[in-house]
Amino acid sequence: MTAPLIEIQRTRSPRPRPNTPDLGFGRYFTDHMFLMDFDPARGGWHSPRIVPYGPVAMDPAAGALHYAQTIFDGLKAFPDQNGEIRVFRLDAHLARLNESAKKLCVPQVDVALVSRAIRTLLAVDASWMPEQEGTSIYIRPIIWASEGFLGVRPAKTYTLCVILSPVGSYYASGAAPVKIWVEEKLTRAAVGGLGAAKTGANYAASLRAAEEAKARGYAQVLWLDAKEHRWLEEVGTMNLFLRIGDEVITPPLTDETLLPGITRASVLELLREWGVRVSERKVSLDEIKKASAAGQLHEVFGTGTAAVISPVGELGYAGGSIRISEMKPDSIAMRLRQAISDIHYGRVQDRHGWMTRVETLESAA
Ligand SMILES: *Cc1c(COP(=O)(O)O)cnc(C)c1O
C-alpha cells in the first residue's frame, strides 16, 4: 500500500505574526491546519489535507457536542541550535492519542500518517516558529465524533484536526512557585472512569473546582482520589511530583485515574539515570502534612508539556496550609527543567532519541 498523499491548499491571506512577548499560551494560531475524516463507507480515515486555518462546519447533532466523544493530545516543537524544527516525543504522544481513542471508542489512527501530517504542517508553517528562548510551537491534535445522530452509541464518522499555536515562555515572569488549593470535595476522575484519557470530559469536570480555587486566591487545584479524598493525584492539568527527604515520589498510574504524562515518563527516566531515589507510589495528604511538620517536604512540582516543570510554593486546604521552601538552583525541579529544555532546544545531544526532526517541504515531498 502506498502512503496516502497529503494535499496542501495554501492560504491566500497569511496573517501577521504576533509579537513574541504577547504570545502567551494558545491565543494565536498559524496559517494552516491539518484535517482528515473517518467514514467506514470510505474505507476508514480518508482525505488527509492541509488547508487554511479557520472554522469548520459541524452538524449540530454531532456526538462530540452532545456526548463529549472527543479526544486530544498536546505536544511541542522547538527550534534547535541550527534553527531546524524538532518535535519532542512525537511517537509517544501519538501512541497516547490512540490509547485515549480506545477509552472513548474512537477509531485508531495510523501513527505514521499523523506523524507525517504534523511534520508537514510544521514545515508549511515553519515561519511561525517564534525565536526567543523558551518559546515553541504547541501542537494540538484533536479527534471529534462528527456524525449527526442523537442516539447514544459511538459515532460512525469522525474528524481529526491538528492546529498549531506559537507559544511564549512560561517562565518569562520568573519561575515563581504557585499557590495550590487541595480540593477535598470535588473530584476530577474516579476509578473506572476516564482519568487516563486525554479528553474534554475530564477538563469539563475540573472547571468548577479550578474557578473556586481561583476565587480563594490559588492558581490551581491539587486533586485527591474520588473515593477516600485522601490520596494525591494530579495538580491542575499536570502530573504531580514531591520530594520528601531524599525520595522523589509521583503517584502511580495503576488506578487509571491519572493521565499518563509524557513529561512524567521523561522525568522518571532522567531521575533514574541520575541515580535519584524515585518511587511511583501512593502519597496521602496526611503523609505530606507530617513530612512538612518534620521539615522533610522539600519540593512539590507539576509536570506537563505546557510548562514542563511548575514548582508549587504553597498548598492550602480547609484546615490550614503547607509552605514549601523556596526553589533553590540545585533543586530537583530546577535541574529537571534545565535538562529537559537543553534537550528541547538541542543544547545537548539527544541521547534518548526523543526529538524528531521536521524535514523542509522539498525534502519531505
Ligand atoms: C496532558 C495532561 C498531563 C501532562 O501530560 P504531558 O504528556 O506531560 O503533557 C497531566 N495531566 C492531565 C490531566 C493532562 O491532561
XYZ file of C-alpha atoms and ligand atoms in Angstrom:
380
model
C 0.000 0.000 0.000
C 1.345 3.422 -0.855
C 1.223 6.096 1.811
C -1.671 8.497 1.251
C -0.777 11.837 -0.255
C -1.384 14.853 1.963
C -2.925 17.553 -0.199
C -1.803 21.089 0.600
C -4.033 24.088 -0.020
C -2.173 27.249 0.924
C -3.766 30.350 2.367
C -4.076 33.429 0.161
C -4.217 35.702 3.180
C -1.369 34.964 5.579
C -1.897 36.663 8.898
C 0.508 38.971 10.700
C 2.778 37.266 13.212
C 2.105 38.160 16.857
C 4.829 39.850 18.878
C 6.775 37.288 20.857
C 6.190 38.969 24.258
C 2.397 38.811 23.672
C 2.281 35.134 22.725
C 1.002 33.679 25.967
C -0.435 30.196 25.612
C -2.939 29.067 22.976
C -4.021 32.553 21.895
C -2.625 32.607 18.366
C -2.795 30.025 15.621
C -0.720 29.554 12.494
C -1.980 29.997 8.923
C -2.798 26.338 8.267
C -4.318 23.269 9.868
C -4.493 19.567 9.060
C -7.784 17.763 8.561
C -8.699 14.134 7.880
C -12.067 12.392 8.045
C -13.155 8.932 9.101
C -16.014 7.147 7.413
C -16.309 3.341 7.276
C -18.105 3.737 3.922
C -14.924 5.319 2.530
C -12.529 2.758 3.954
C -11.843 4.499 7.275
C -9.611 7.580 7.522
C -9.561 9.464 4.236
C -8.772 12.810 2.592
C -5.727 13.898 4.625
C -5.209 17.565 3.781
C -3.633 20.794 4.913
C -5.914 23.802 4.488
C -6.008 27.438 5.662
C -6.741 27.718 9.402
C -10.357 28.553 10.074
C -13.763 27.449 11.339
C -15.052 24.015 10.376
C -18.684 23.238 9.643
C -20.210 20.839 12.148
C -23.548 19.070 12.300
C -25.292 20.420 15.413
C -26.224 16.826 16.260
C -22.552 15.741 16.254
C -21.734 13.291 19.041
C -18.753 15.338 20.201
C -21.040 18.241 21.125
C -23.691 16.226 22.961
C -21.903 13.279 24.488
C -18.305 14.519 24.594
C -16.959 11.805 22.323
C -13.744 13.629 21.588
C -10.066 13.223 22.454
C -6.959 15.334 22.065
C -3.268 15.486 22.758
C -0.726 18.256 23.233
C 2.942 18.350 22.274
C 5.578 20.861 21.279
C 8.048 21.668 18.509
C 11.241 23.618 19.214
C 13.966 25.256 17.140
C 17.363 23.598 17.597
C 20.721 25.366 17.596
C 20.744 25.421 13.760
C 17.215 26.783 13.547
C 15.794 23.442 12.434
C 12.469 22.411 13.925
C 12.211 19.290 16.096
C 9.251 17.749 17.890
C 9.549 16.363 21.439
C 8.435 12.721 21.758
C 6.137 12.769 18.734
C 5.623 8.999 18.583
C 4.890 8.717 22.308
C 2.223 11.418 22.025
C 0.590 9.723 19.040
C 0.636 6.370 20.831
C -1.147 8.089 23.717
C -3.695 9.598 21.310
C -4.512 6.048 20.255
C -4.775 4.982 23.921
C -7.234 7.817 24.554
C -9.091 6.728 21.401
C -9.587 3.221 22.807
C -11.062 4.598 26.020
C -13.646 6.683 24.138
C -14.455 4.173 21.369
C -12.834 6.453 18.768
C -11.198 4.640 15.816
C -7.414 4.196 15.889
C -5.265 6.432 13.700
C -2.283 5.440 11.579
C 0.541 6.875 13.692
C 2.924 7.066 10.724
C 0.425 9.104 8.716
C -0.455 11.504 11.545
C 3.236 11.897 12.348
C 3.906 12.837 8.708
C 0.886 15.154 8.749
C 2.206 17.010 11.811
C 5.705 17.290 10.354
C 4.345 18.533 7.028
C 2.093 21.078 8.760
C 5.075 22.326 10.783
C 7.100 22.637 7.579
C 4.306 24.624 5.889
C 4.031 26.987 8.886
C 7.724 26.903 9.874
C 7.955 30.696 9.656
C 5.572 30.884 12.641
C 8.220 29.468 14.983
C 8.941 32.248 17.499
C 12.588 32.994 18.083
C 13.103 33.881 21.707
C 14.456 31.440 24.284
C 11.660 29.472 25.937
C 9.195 29.824 23.059
C 7.878 26.982 20.907
C 5.015 25.830 18.728
C 2.335 23.936 20.655
C 0.751 21.194 18.550
C -2.834 20.264 19.306
C -4.296 17.183 17.580
C -7.979 16.587 18.260
C -10.473 13.983 17.064
C -14.217 14.595 17.369
C -17.260 12.467 16.648
C -18.852 14.221 13.671
C -21.854 12.066 12.915
C -25.164 13.901 13.310
C -27.120 11.409 15.381
C -28.648 11.790 18.813
C -28.754 8.137 19.812
C -26.165 7.224 22.431
C -23.517 4.990 20.889
C -20.064 5.582 19.378
C -20.371 7.711 16.248
C -19.752 6.268 12.803
C -17.856 9.287 11.463
C -15.015 11.431 12.906
C -12.749 14.315 12.048
C -9.106 14.554 13.050
C -7.744 18.087 13.120
C -4.281 19.390 14.025
C -3.775 23.053 14.844
C -0.550 24.834 15.780
C -0.134 27.641 18.291
C 3.075 29.638 18.729
C 3.504 29.936 22.495
C 5.591 32.059 24.800
C 7.828 31.099 27.645
C 6.044 30.063 30.799
C 8.894 31.500 32.811
C 9.001 34.949 31.248
C 7.871 36.401 34.560
C 10.304 34.259 36.541
C 9.674 30.773 37.846
C 7.548 31.948 40.751
C 6.188 28.920 42.638
C 2.385 28.820 42.585
C -0.176 28.510 45.357
C -2.336 25.395 45.022
C -5.639 24.553 46.676
C -6.077 20.967 47.890
C -9.614 20.089 46.784
C -11.230 17.748 49.298
C -14.764 17.562 47.874
C -14.924 17.961 44.109
C -13.084 15.328 42.070
C -11.639 15.075 38.575
C -11.759 11.362 37.822
C -12.883 8.201 39.569
C -11.585 4.646 39.381
C -13.187 3.059 36.328
C -13.677 6.443 34.656
C -11.856 8.456 32.015
C -8.994 9.865 34.095
C -6.277 8.273 31.982
C -7.700 9.551 28.678
C -6.901 12.997 27.332
C -10.470 14.042 26.738
C -12.552 17.165 27.136
C -14.842 15.495 29.668
C -12.068 15.443 32.297
C -11.442 19.111 31.716
C -15.141 19.956 31.969
C -15.179 18.102 35.287
C -12.267 20.217 36.528
C -13.516 23.725 35.755
C -15.691 24.422 38.776
C -13.082 23.415 41.334
C -10.455 25.468 39.477
C -12.718 28.540 39.492
C -13.432 28.143 43.194
C -9.713 27.783 43.899
C -9.002 30.963 41.911
C -11.670 32.827 43.878
C -9.772 31.800 47.031
C -6.539 33.177 45.583
C -4.998 29.918 44.409
C -3.645 29.251 40.919
C -4.847 25.672 40.577
C -6.241 22.615 42.287
C -4.484 19.617 43.775
C -6.788 16.682 43.061
C -7.364 13.913 45.565
C -8.779 10.477 44.793
C -12.543 10.361 44.286
C -13.240 7.646 46.846
C -11.413 8.470 50.076
C -10.357 12.064 49.312
C -7.010 11.136 50.812
C -4.554 10.270 48.076
C -2.833 12.911 45.951
C -3.472 12.515 42.232
C -2.685 15.473 39.953
C -2.025 19.172 40.192
C -4.253 21.156 37.836
C -3.678 19.602 34.426
C -0.234 18.359 35.367
C 1.214 15.233 36.933
C 2.445 15.619 40.496
C 5.926 15.074 41.949
C 7.098 15.531 45.539
C 10.460 15.260 47.231
C 10.225 14.006 50.794
C 13.620 13.535 52.424
C 15.774 12.057 49.660
C 12.904 10.278 47.921
C 11.179 11.676 44.838
C 7.608 10.420 44.647
C 4.929 10.506 41.976
C 1.518 8.839 42.275
C 1.233 5.531 40.351
C -0.768 5.057 37.152
C -2.277 1.771 38.324
C -5.790 3.073 39.103
C -6.078 4.733 35.683
C -7.336 7.917 37.310
C -4.232 9.877 36.255
C -3.195 10.994 32.830
C -0.003 9.121 31.866
C 2.066 12.216 31.108
C 4.908 12.077 28.630
C 6.733 14.678 30.720
C 6.155 12.463 33.782
C 7.678 9.478 31.954
C 10.623 11.600 30.776
C 11.232 12.952 34.289
C 11.172 9.429 35.762
C 13.679 8.273 33.151
C 16.055 11.194 33.838
C 15.811 10.835 37.631
C 16.608 7.122 37.423
C 19.593 7.864 35.185
C 20.805 10.414 37.724
C 20.604 7.800 40.473
C 17.901 9.686 42.388
C 15.708 7.511 44.610
C 12.319 7.588 42.834
C 9.063 5.868 43.725
C 5.786 5.591 41.903
C 3.595 5.128 44.948
C 0.547 6.498 46.688
C 1.043 9.582 48.863
C -1.651 10.829 51.213
C -2.407 14.371 52.321
C -1.636 13.165 55.863
C 1.811 11.985 54.827
C 2.753 15.352 53.357
C 1.367 17.250 56.356
C 3.581 15.115 58.604
C 6.573 15.422 56.282
C 6.137 19.179 56.214
C 5.915 19.374 60.027
C 9.128 17.329 60.206
C 10.877 19.648 57.731
C 11.130 16.853 55.172
C 8.830 18.134 52.409
C 11.478 19.747 50.222
C 9.807 20.083 46.820
C 6.419 19.829 45.138
C 6.068 20.345 41.396
C 3.826 19.596 38.457
C 4.989 18.211 35.111
C 3.341 18.692 31.727
C 4.005 19.765 28.161
C 2.803 23.341 28.588
C 5.005 24.466 31.492
C 7.335 21.398 31.631
C 8.099 21.802 35.361
C 5.925 24.013 37.532
C 7.015 24.422 41.161
C 4.437 24.656 43.925
C 5.183 27.092 46.746
C 2.189 26.566 48.987
C -0.629 24.068 49.440
C -3.790 25.418 51.029
C -6.613 23.277 52.401
C -9.707 23.722 54.523
C -7.809 23.372 57.820
C -4.554 25.200 57.108
C -1.668 25.393 54.690
C 1.684 23.871 53.910
C 4.569 26.022 52.745
C 7.250 24.505 50.604
C 10.714 26.008 50.820
C 11.950 28.371 48.129
C 13.155 26.860 44.859
C 16.900 26.503 45.006
C 19.025 26.367 41.867
C 20.166 22.865 42.832
C 16.631 21.618 43.447
C 15.464 18.574 41.531
C 12.792 20.678 39.808
C 15.303 23.235 38.519
C 17.750 20.535 37.399
C 14.962 18.762 35.523
C 13.759 21.939 33.889
C 17.284 22.733 32.702
C 17.936 19.192 31.460
C 14.663 18.950 29.547
C 14.929 22.384 27.982
C 18.529 21.589 26.930
C 17.114 18.571 25.084
C 14.228 20.616 23.611
C 16.492 23.285 22.137
C 19.262 20.900 21.112
C 21.860 22.308 23.507
C 22.816 18.755 24.456
C 22.910 15.562 22.470
C 19.549 13.790 22.233
C 20.727 10.539 23.855
C 17.194 9.196 24.290
C 16.050 9.728 20.706
C 13.259 11.980 21.966
C 13.458 14.616 19.224
C 12.008 14.133 15.715
C 13.358 16.458 13.064
C 10.937 18.237 10.729
C 12.176 17.959 7.153
C 11.849 21.003 4.929
C 8.953 20.658 2.477
C 11.205 19.993 -0.513
C 12.952 17.029 1.108
C 9.681 15.720 2.597
C 7.972 15.638 -0.808
C -1.854 16.395 29.360
C -2.026 16.171 30.818
C -0.928 15.963 31.676
C 0.509 16.083 31.241
O 0.856 15.230 30.204
P 2.124 15.552 29.300
O 2.159 14.445 28.333
O 3.290 15.572 30.190
O 1.850 16.885 28.675
C -1.185 15.690 33.012
N -2.435 15.634 33.480
C -3.507 15.852 32.703
C -4.870 15.778 33.283
C -3.341 16.121 31.338
O -4.413 16.333 30.580
